[in-house]
XYZ file of C-alpha atoms in Angstrom:
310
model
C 97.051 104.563 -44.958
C 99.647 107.458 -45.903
C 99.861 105.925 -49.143
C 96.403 105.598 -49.961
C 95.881 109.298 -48.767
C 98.517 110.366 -51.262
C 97.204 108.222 -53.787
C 93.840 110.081 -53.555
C 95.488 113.678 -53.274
C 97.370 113.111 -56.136
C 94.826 111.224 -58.609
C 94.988 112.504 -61.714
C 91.154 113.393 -62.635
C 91.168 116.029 -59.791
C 94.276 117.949 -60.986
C 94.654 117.671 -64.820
C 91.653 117.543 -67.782
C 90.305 114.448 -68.650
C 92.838 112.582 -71.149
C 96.070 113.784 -69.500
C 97.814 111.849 -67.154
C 100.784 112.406 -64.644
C 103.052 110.782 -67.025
C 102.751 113.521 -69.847
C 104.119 116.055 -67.443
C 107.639 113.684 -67.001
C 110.793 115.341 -68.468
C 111.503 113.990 -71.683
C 112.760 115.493 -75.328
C 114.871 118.435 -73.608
C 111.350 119.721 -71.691
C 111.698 120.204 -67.670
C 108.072 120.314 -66.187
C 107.520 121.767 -63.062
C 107.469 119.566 -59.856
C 106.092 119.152 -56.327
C 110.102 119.428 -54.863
C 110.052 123.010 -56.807
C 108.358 123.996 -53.615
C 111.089 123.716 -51.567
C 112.983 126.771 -53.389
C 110.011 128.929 -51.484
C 111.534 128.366 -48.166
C 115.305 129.990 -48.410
C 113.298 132.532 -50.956
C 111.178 133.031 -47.549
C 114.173 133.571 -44.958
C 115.644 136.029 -47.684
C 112.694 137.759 -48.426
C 112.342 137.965 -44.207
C 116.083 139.833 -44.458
C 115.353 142.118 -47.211
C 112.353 143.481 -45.006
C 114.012 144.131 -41.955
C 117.144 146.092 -43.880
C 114.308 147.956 -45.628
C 112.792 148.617 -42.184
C 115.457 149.762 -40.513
C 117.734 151.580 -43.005
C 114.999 153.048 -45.393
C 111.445 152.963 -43.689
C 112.842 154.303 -39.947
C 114.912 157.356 -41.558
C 111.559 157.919 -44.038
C 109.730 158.031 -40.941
C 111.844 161.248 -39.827
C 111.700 163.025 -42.405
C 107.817 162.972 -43.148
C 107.535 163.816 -39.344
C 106.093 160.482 -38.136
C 106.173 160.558 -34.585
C 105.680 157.591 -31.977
C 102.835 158.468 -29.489
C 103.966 158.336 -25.910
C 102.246 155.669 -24.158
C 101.682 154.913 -20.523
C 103.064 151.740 -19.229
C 101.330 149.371 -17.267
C 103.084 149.142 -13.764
C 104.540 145.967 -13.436
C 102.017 143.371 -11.546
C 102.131 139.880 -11.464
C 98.590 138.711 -10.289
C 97.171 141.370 -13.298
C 99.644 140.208 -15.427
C 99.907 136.505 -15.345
C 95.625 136.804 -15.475
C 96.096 139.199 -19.297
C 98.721 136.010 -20.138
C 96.988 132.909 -19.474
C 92.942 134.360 -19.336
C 91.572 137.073 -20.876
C 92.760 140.599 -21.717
C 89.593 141.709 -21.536
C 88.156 140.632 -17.988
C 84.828 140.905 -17.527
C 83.431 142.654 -13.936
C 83.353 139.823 -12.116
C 86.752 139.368 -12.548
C 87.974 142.392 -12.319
C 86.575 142.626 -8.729
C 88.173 139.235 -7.726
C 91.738 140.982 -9.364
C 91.125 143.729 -7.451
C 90.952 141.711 -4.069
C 93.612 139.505 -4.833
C 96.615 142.303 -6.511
C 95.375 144.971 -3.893
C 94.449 147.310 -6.393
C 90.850 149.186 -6.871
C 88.557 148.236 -9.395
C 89.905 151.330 -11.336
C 93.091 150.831 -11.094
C 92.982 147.311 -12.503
C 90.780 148.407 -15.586
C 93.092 151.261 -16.266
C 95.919 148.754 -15.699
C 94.148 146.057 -18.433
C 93.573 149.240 -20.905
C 97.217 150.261 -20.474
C 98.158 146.803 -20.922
C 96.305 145.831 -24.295
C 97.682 149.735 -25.741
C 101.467 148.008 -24.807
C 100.679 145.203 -27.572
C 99.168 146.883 -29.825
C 101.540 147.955 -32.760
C 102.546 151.947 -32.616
C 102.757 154.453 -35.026
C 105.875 153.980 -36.277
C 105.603 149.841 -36.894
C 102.848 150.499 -38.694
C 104.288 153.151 -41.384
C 107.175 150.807 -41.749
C 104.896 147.665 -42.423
C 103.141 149.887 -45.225
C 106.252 151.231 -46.728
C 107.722 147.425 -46.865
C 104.416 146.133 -48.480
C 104.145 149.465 -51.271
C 107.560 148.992 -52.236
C 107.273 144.914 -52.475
C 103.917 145.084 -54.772
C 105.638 147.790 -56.581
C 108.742 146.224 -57.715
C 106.369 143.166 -58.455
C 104.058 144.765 -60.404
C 106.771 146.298 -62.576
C 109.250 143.160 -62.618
C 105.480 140.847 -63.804
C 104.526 143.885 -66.587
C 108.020 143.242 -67.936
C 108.032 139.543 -67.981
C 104.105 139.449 -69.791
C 104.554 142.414 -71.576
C 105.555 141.197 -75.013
C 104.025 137.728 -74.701
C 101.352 136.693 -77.166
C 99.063 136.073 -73.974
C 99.268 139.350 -72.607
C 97.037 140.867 -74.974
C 94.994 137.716 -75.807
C 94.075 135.565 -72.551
C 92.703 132.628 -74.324
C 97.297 132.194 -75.412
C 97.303 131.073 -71.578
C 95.156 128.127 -72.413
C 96.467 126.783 -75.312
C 97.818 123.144 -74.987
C 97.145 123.095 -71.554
C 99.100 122.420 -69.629
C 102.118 121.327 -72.049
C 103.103 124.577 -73.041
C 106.004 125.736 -75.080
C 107.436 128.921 -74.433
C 107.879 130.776 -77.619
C 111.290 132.548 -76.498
C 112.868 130.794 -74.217
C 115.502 131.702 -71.563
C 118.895 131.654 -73.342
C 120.607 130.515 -70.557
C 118.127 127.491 -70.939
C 117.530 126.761 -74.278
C 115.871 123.179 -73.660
C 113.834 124.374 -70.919
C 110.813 125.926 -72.732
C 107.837 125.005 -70.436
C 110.191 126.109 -67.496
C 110.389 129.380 -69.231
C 106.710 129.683 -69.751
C 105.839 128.605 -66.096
C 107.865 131.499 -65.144
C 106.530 134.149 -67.372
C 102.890 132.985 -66.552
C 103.819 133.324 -62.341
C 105.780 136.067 -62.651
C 102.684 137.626 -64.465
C 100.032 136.335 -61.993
C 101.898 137.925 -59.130
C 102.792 140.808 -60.632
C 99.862 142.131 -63.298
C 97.105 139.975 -61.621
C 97.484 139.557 -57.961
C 98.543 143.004 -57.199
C 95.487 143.664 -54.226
C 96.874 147.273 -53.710
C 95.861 148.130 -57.188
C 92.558 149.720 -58.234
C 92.898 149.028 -61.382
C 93.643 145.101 -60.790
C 90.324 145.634 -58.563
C 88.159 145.958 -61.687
C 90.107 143.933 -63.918
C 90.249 141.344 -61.782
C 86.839 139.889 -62.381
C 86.016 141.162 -66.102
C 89.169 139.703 -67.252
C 91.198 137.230 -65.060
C 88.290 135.462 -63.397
C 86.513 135.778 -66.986
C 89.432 133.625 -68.435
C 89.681 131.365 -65.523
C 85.854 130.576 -65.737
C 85.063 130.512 -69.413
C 88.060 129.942 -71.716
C 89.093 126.382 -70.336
C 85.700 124.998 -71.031
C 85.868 125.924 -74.649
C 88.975 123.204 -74.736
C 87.918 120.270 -72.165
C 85.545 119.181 -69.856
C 85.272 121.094 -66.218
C 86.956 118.937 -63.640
C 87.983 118.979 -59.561
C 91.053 121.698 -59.875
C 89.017 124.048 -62.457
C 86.091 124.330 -59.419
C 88.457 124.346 -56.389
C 91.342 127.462 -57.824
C 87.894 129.312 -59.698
C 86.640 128.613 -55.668
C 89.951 130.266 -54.661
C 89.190 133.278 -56.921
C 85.891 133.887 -55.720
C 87.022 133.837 -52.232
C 89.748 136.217 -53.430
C 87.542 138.850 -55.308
C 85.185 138.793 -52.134
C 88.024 140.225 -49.972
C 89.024 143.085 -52.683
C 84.933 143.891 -51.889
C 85.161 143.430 -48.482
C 88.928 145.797 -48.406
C 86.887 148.222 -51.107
C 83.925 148.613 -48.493
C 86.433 149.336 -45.830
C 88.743 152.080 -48.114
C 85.175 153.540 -49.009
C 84.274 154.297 -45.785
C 87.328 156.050 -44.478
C 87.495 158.191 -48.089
C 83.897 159.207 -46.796
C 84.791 160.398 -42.860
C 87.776 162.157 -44.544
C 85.110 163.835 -46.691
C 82.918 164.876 -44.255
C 85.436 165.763 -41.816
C 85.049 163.275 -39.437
C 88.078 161.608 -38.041
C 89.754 159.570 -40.050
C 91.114 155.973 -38.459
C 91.884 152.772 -40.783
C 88.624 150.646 -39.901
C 90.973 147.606 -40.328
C 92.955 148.282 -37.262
C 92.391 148.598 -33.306
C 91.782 151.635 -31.845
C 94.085 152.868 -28.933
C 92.156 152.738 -25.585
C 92.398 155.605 -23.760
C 91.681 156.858 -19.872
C 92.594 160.704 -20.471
C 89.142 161.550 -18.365
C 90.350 159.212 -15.270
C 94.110 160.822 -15.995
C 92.445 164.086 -14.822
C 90.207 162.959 -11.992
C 93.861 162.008 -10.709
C 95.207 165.288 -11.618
C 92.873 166.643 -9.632
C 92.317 164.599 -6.593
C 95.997 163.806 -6.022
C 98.195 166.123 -8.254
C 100.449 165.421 -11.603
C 100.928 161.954 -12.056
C 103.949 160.108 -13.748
C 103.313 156.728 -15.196
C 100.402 156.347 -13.082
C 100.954 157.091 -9.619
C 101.066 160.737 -8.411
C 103.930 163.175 -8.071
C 104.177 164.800 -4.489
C 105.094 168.393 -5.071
C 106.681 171.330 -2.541
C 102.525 172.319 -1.450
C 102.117 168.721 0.589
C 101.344 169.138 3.767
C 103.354 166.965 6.433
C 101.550 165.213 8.983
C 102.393 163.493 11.728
């Protein structure tokens, strides 16, 4: 049954045009085509790439963090319960009323104090201030260097200017310079340029410009070019399928960017409508305050002005 599956997933008249066959794509004549097992290179590049980040984090985004002033918000902690908490772990983190009434029998809490405990709770996992500049400066600086390392790769190939050079003797290329380290690996060197270019120049989603290039030139020569050389087939509908799918996030992301430029505009306040908003319980801090006096982490503070009683 495996084998038949594979058999199927790998039949040639989904993945290549009609008149090419697996066996054009075998090494031979001082080519190396690329393979399946090439794959495998993506999972020590994946544990390296995991490295770089967290050196980045730590040694360049935490000390950038200081000096633009970017300051963790101080947070109250959830006291430590284990009928509330083993309910947040295994249930819900957002009970509804009737169980927050049976969690407020059952821990010995009020109904208050176990919805202020669940709000406190959810703000604990939810990724601060600081995580989240770090995350950003990671992913500006990785599209960055990728943009720039792609531009260079592409830059002075014939199919950089022209994108119908990407289809030409698809997909048996020959690279026109190749790598002079490898001299008989020419379509090696071309699959190369061409990634390096797709992740660099074309998949860049931080980039405006790729935004509006995206479809008028990239999806343009993914759609229309290859039919001018061979009939449409399964892999020409499923990665143009991909690319829709693709350009309707940059739409969905553009809607999103869109509507925080205009609250910054008008002066309302400004939060990124991809991310959760902090819950807060500053009005019930107060009623506290008031009733019972300063509180710290939640439970009140006697001061010298108690009264003792009997």
């Amino acid at each position: 049954m495996f084998q038949t599956l594979y058999s199927y997933f790998w039949w040639e008249r989904l993945w290549l045009p009609a008149n090419l066959t697996w066996a054009d794509l075998e090494d031979r004549d001082g080519r190396v085509y690329a393979k399946a097992s090439d794959l495998y290179i993506t999972l020590p590049l994946a544990f390296l790439f995991l490295v770089v980040r967290h050196l980045f984090e730590t040694y360049v985004a935490t000390p950038l963090a200081g000096l633009l002033n970017v300051k963790e918000k101080v947070r109250l902690k959830a006291t430590p319960n284990a009928v509330l908490e083993k309910f947040y772990a295994a249930t819900s983190k957002h009970p509804k009323q009737a169980d927050v009434e049976m969690l407020s029998k059952k821990s010995g809490c009020t109904v208050r104090q176990v919805e202020r405990w669940f709000r406190r709770r959810r703000n604990q996992d939810r990724p601060s201030l600081l995580k989240k500049f770090r995350e950003a400066s990671w992913r500006f600086t990785f599209y960055l260097i990728a943009f720039i390392a792609g531009m260079a790769v592409i830059v002075d190939k014939p199919w950089f200017y022209d994108l119908r050079e990407v289809w030409k003797g698809y997909p048996i290329q020959v690279s026109m310079d190749p790598i002079p380290a490898f001299p008989d690996h020419q379509d090696l060197q071309w699959q190369l340029e061409v990634q390096w270019g797709s992740l660099g120049g074309g998949w860049d989603a931080g980039s405006a410009r790729d935004r509006m290039a995206f479809p008028g030139r990239i999806m343009h020569c993914t759609m229309f070019y290859p039919l001018e050389l061979y009939p449409a087939f399964f892999g020409y509908y499923f990665f143009n399928f991909m690319m829709v799918v693709l350009q309707s996030l940059h739409i969905f992301w553009a809607y999103l960017i869109i509507r925080m430029a205009q609250k910054f505009i008008t002066g309302k306040v400004v939060e990124d409508e991809r991310s959760d908003r902090e819950e807060t319980d500053n009005s019930e801090e107060e009623e506290e305050v008031a009733k019972n006096g300063p509180l710290s982490n939640g439970h009140p503070v006697l001061n010298n002005n108690h009264r003792k009683t009997d």
